[in-house]
Amino acid sequence: MPVIPADPGPIEIDPARAALIVIDMQRDFLEPGGFGAALGNDVSRLHAAVAPCALLIATAREAGIPVLHTREGHRPDLSDAPRAKVERSPPGMRIGDPGPMGRILVRGEPGHEIIPDLAPLPNEPVIDKPGKGAFYQTDLELMLRNLGADVLLVAGVTTEVCVHTTVREANDRGFRCLVLRDACASYFPDFHAAALAMVSAQGGIFGWVSDVAALRAALLPGLHHDSRTEDAA
Ligand code: TIU
């Protein structure tokens, strides 16, 4: 059984009982003119997670681990968008307002799509969620129970908002969560670091934290080039 080095300690993962959840890697958060920018953020800060996410997704696919993608967004009539959330952005840049990628954070618009580098395969579920947590008002838990998953690999944006909320929701539902630090990103580097520290503190109060290379080496040992072996030879 693969064992992944992690904080606060190693975690054993059965690929047959695991699922990867990639959170909200959408144009609306990663590209200029979308929801993230409308909230006043420097969206370029999220780009560091793209290549690690791509390698993570490839690793899961190679290891036979189901990949699920989430998207944050609302119905075109905004009936599922709470007033408190809509009014958080300045007028003209609110959810539903027109922007360079279509109506901001609205399902079906170009900005709502997952970035092309991380496009889901046709057989991979995409879960549309109205909130920050991927379990709130979605069928994600039903899908995970049907898959027999009890451990979740979690990546995406932003670390302290949608990733954290989802990990907290999953932890309370009895899923073990392994967050891949380099496959997550935040508009605030300090918050990214603090959010990861909060997951693994107190003996792993919300879960475990590792990185994509460590996970890949454990799940796909045949593909792992181990320089230590070479050094010893
Ligand atoms: N604003 C921010 O950091 N995040 C969000 O609004 N949504 C997600 O994290 N996906």
PDB file of N, CA, C and O and ligand atoms in Angstrom, residues 23-26 29 35-36 39 41 46 72 85 105 129 131-132 157-163 185-188, ligand 1:
ATOM      1  N   ILE A  23     -10.171  21.855  -7.196  1.00  0.00           N
ATOM      2  CA  ILE A  23     -11.129  22.889  -6.837  1.00  0.00           C
ATOM      3  C   ILE A  23     -10.979  24.160  -7.697  1.00  0.00           C
ATOM      4  O   ILE A  23      -9.927  24.819  -7.666  1.00  0.00           O
ATOM      5  N   ASP A  24     -11.994  24.496  -8.439  1.00  0.00           N
ATOM      6  CA  ASP A  24     -12.216  25.842  -8.996  1.00  0.00           C
ATOM      7  C   ASP A  24     -11.042  26.420  -9.805  1.00  0.00           C
ATOM      8  O   ASP A  24     -10.757  27.629  -9.707  1.00  0.00           O
ATOM      9  N   MET A  25     -10.387  25.559 -10.601  1.00  0.00           N
ATOM     10  CA  MET A  25      -9.294  26.073 -11.452  1.00  0.00           C
ATOM     11  C   MET A  25      -9.923  26.701 -12.707  1.00  0.00           C
ATOM     12  O   MET A  25      -9.701  26.267 -13.840  1.00  0.00           O
ATOM     13  N   GLN A  26     -10.691  27.754 -12.475  1.00  0.00           N
ATOM     14  CA  GLN A  26     -11.496  28.399 -13.516  1.00  0.00           C
ATOM     15  C   GLN A  26     -10.852  29.686 -13.998  1.00  0.00           C
ATOM     16  O   GLN A  26     -10.143  30.375 -13.257  1.00  0.00           O
ATOM     17  N   PHE A  29     -11.096  32.800 -11.771  1.00  0.00           N
ATOM     18  CA  PHE A  29     -10.174  33.041 -10.661  1.00  0.00           C
ATOM     19  C   PHE A  29      -8.746  33.289 -11.135  1.00  0.00           C
ATOM     20  O   PHE A  29      -7.975  33.971 -10.454  1.00  0.00           O
ATOM     21  N   PHE A  35     -13.965  37.009 -11.670  1.00  0.00           N
ATOM     22  CA  PHE A  35     -14.454  37.229 -10.311  1.00  0.00           C
ATOM     23  C   PHE A  35     -13.312  37.561  -9.339  1.00  0.00           C
ATOM     24  O   PHE A  35     -13.431  38.476  -8.522  1.00  0.00           O
ATOM     25  N   GLY A  36     -12.206  36.826  -9.454  1.00  0.00           N
ATOM     26  CA  GLY A  36     -11.072  37.062  -8.556  1.00  0.00           C
ATOM     27  C   GLY A  36     -10.541  38.475  -8.688  1.00  0.00           C
ATOM     28  O   GLY A  36     -10.271  39.162  -7.694  1.00  0.00           O
ATOM     29  N   LEU A  39     -12.741  41.168  -7.166  1.00  0.00           N
ATOM     30  CA  LEU A  39     -12.619  41.304  -5.709  1.00  0.00           C
ATOM     31  C   LEU A  39     -11.344  42.053  -5.327  1.00  0.00           C
ATOM     32  O   LEU A  39     -11.046  42.211  -4.150  1.00  0.00           O
ATOM     33  N   ASN A  41      -8.095  41.310  -6.499  1.00  0.00           N
ATOM     34  CA  ASN A  41      -6.920  40.448  -6.344  1.00  0.00           C
ATOM     35  C   ASN A  41      -5.978  40.485  -7.546  1.00  0.00           C
ATOM     36  O   ASN A  41      -6.404  40.740  -8.674  1.00  0.00           O
ATOM     37  N   LEU A  46      -1.968  33.027  -8.708  1.00  0.00           N
ATOM     38  CA  LEU A  46      -2.500  31.656  -8.716  1.00  0.00           C
ATOM     39  C   LEU A  46      -1.805  30.762  -9.740  1.00  0.00           C
ATOM     40  O   LEU A  46      -1.977  29.544  -9.712  1.00  0.00           O
ATOM     41  N   GLU A  72     -16.964  27.048  -9.028  1.00  0.00           N
ATOM     42  CA  GLU A  72     -17.845  27.941  -8.269  1.00  0.00           C
ATOM     43  C   GLU A  72     -18.590  28.829  -9.268  1.00  0.00           C
ATOM     44  O   GLU A  72     -17.969  29.398 -10.177  1.00  0.00           O
ATOM     45  N   LYS A  85     -23.210  37.895  -0.949  1.00  0.00           N
ATOM     46  CA  LYS A  85     -22.079  37.555  -1.816  1.00  0.00           C
ATOM     47  C   LYS A  85     -22.031  38.485  -3.032  1.00  0.00           C
ATOM     48  O   LYS A  85     -20.959  38.962  -3.423  1.00  0.00           O
ATOM     49  N   LEU A 105     -18.816  35.034 -12.932  1.00  0.00           N
ATOM     50  CA  LEU A 105     -19.162  33.889 -12.087  1.00  0.00           C
ATOM     51  C   LEU A 105     -20.548  33.290 -12.388  1.00  0.00           C
ATOM     52  O   LEU A 105     -21.238  32.797 -11.498  1.00  0.00           O
ATOM     53  N   LYS A 129     -20.878  24.342  -7.974  1.00  0.00           N
ATOM     54  CA  LYS A 129     -21.245  24.643  -6.585  1.00  0.00           C
ATOM     55  C   LYS A 129     -21.513  26.138  -6.432  1.00  0.00           C
ATOM     56  O   LYS A 129     -20.803  26.956  -7.017  1.00  0.00           O
ATOM     57  N   GLY A 131     -21.355  27.739  -3.499  1.00  0.00           N
ATOM     58  CA  GLY A 131     -20.644  28.280  -2.341  1.00  0.00           C
ATOM     59  C   GLY A 131     -19.150  28.009  -2.415  1.00  0.00           C
ATOM     60  O   GLY A 131     -18.612  27.646  -3.459  1.00  0.00           O
ATOM     61  N   LYS A 132     -18.507  28.181  -1.299  1.00  0.00           N
ATOM     62  CA  LYS A 132     -17.065  27.944  -1.216  1.00  0.00           C
ATOM     63  C   LYS A 132     -16.779  26.458  -1.020  1.00  0.00           C
ATOM     64  O   LYS A 132     -15.857  25.915  -1.607  1.00  0.00           O
ATOM     65  N   VAL A 157      -7.741  26.191  -6.064  1.00  0.00           N
ATOM     66  CA  VAL A 157      -7.694  27.562  -5.542  1.00  0.00           C
ATOM     67  C   VAL A 157      -9.038  27.945  -4.926  1.00  0.00           C
ATOM     68  O   VAL A 157     -10.074  27.432  -5.320  1.00  0.00           O
ATOM     69  N   THR A 158      -8.965  28.896  -3.956  1.00  0.00           N
ATOM     70  CA  THR A 158      -7.753  29.346  -3.309  1.00  0.00           C
ATOM     71  C   THR A 158      -7.565  28.565  -2.010  1.00  0.00           C
ATOM     72  O   THR A 158      -8.529  28.089  -1.428  1.00  0.00           O
ATOM     73  N   THR A 159      -6.322  28.471  -1.583  1.00  0.00           N
ATOM     74  CA  THR A 159      -6.000  27.577  -0.475  1.00  0.00           C
ATOM     75  C   THR A 159      -6.856  27.840   0.755  1.00  0.00           C
ATOM     76  O   THR A 159      -7.408  26.910   1.357  1.00  0.00           O
ATOM     77  N   GLU A 160      -6.973  29.132   1.129  1.00  0.00           N
ATOM     78  CA  GLU A 160      -7.633  29.426   2.408  1.00  0.00           C
ATOM     79  C   GLU A 160      -9.146  29.618   2.257  1.00  0.00           C
ATOM     80  O   GLU A 160      -9.842  29.746   3.272  1.00  0.00           O
ATOM     81  N   VAL A 161      -9.641  29.647   1.018  1.00  0.00           N
ATOM     82  CA  VAL A 161     -11.082  29.854   0.836  1.00  0.00           C
ATOM     83  C   VAL A 161     -11.740  28.527   0.411  1.00  0.00           C
ATOM     84  O   VAL A 161     -12.169  27.746   1.258  1.00  0.00           O
ATOM     85  N   CYS A 162     -11.796  28.239  -0.876  1.00  0.00           N
ATOM     86  CA  CYS A 162     -12.561  27.058  -1.310  1.00  0.00           C
ATOM     87  C   CYS A 162     -11.876  25.737  -0.982  1.00  0.00           C
ATOM     88  O   CYS A 162     -12.550  24.749  -0.676  1.00  0.00           O
ATOM     89  N   VAL A 163     -10.537  25.693  -1.038  1.00  0.00           N
ATOM     90  CA  VAL A 163      -9.852  24.451  -0.668  1.00  0.00           C
ATOM     91  C   VAL A 163     -10.071  24.175   0.818  1.00  0.00           C
ATOM     92  O   VAL A 163     -10.456  23.071   1.214  1.00  0.00           O
ATOM     93  N   ALA A 185      -3.022  27.352  -4.450  1.00  0.00           N
ATOM     94  CA  ALA A 185      -2.468  28.703  -4.456  1.00  0.00           C
ATOM     95  C   ALA A 185      -3.500  29.683  -3.919  1.00  0.00           C
ATOM     96  O   ALA A 185      -4.702  29.383  -3.887  1.00  0.00           O
ATOM     97  N   SER A 186      -2.969  30.835  -3.492  1.00  0.00           N
ATOM     98  CA  SER A 186      -3.818  31.891  -2.935  1.00  0.00           C
ATOM     99  C   SER A 186      -3.379  33.231  -3.512  1.00  0.00           C
ATOM    100  O   SER A 186      -2.244  33.377  -3.971  1.00  0.00           O
ATOM    101  N   TYR A 187      -4.266  34.211  -3.470  1.00  0.00           N
ATOM    102  CA  TYR A 187      -3.889  35.579  -3.824  1.00  0.00           C
ATOM    103  C   TYR A 187      -2.976  36.164  -2.737  1.00  0.00           C
ATOM    104  O   TYR A 187      -2.345  37.193  -2.952  1.00  0.00           O
ATOM    105  N   PHE A 188      -2.939  35.498  -1.567  1.00  0.00           N
ATOM    106  CA  PHE A 188      -2.169  35.985  -0.414  1.00  0.00           C
ATOM    107  C   PHE A 188      -1.200  34.892   0.035  1.00  0.00           C
ATOM    108  O   PHE A 188      -1.633  33.919   0.659  1.00  0.00           O
TER     109      PHE A 188
HETATM  110  N1  TIU B   1     -11.781  34.920  -3.247  1.00  0.00           N
HETATM  111  C1  TIU B   1     -11.142  33.787  -3.066  1.00  0.00           C
HETATM  112  O1  TIU B   1     -10.012  33.726  -2.585  1.00  0.00           O
HETATM  113  N2  TIU B   1     -11.726  32.606  -3.434  1.00  0.00           N
HETATM  114  C2  TIU B   1     -13.022  32.452  -3.868  1.00  0.00           C
HETATM  115  O2  TIU B   1     -13.828  33.358  -3.898  1.00  0.00           O
HETATM  116  N3  TIU B   1     -13.350  31.203  -4.322  1.00  0.00           N
HETATM  117  C3  TIU B   1     -12.484  30.116  -4.315  1.00  0.00           C
HETATM  118  O3  TIU B   1     -11.565  30.011  -3.511  1.00  0.00           O
HETATM  119  N4  TIU B   1     -12.654  29.198  -5.268  1.00  0.00           N
END
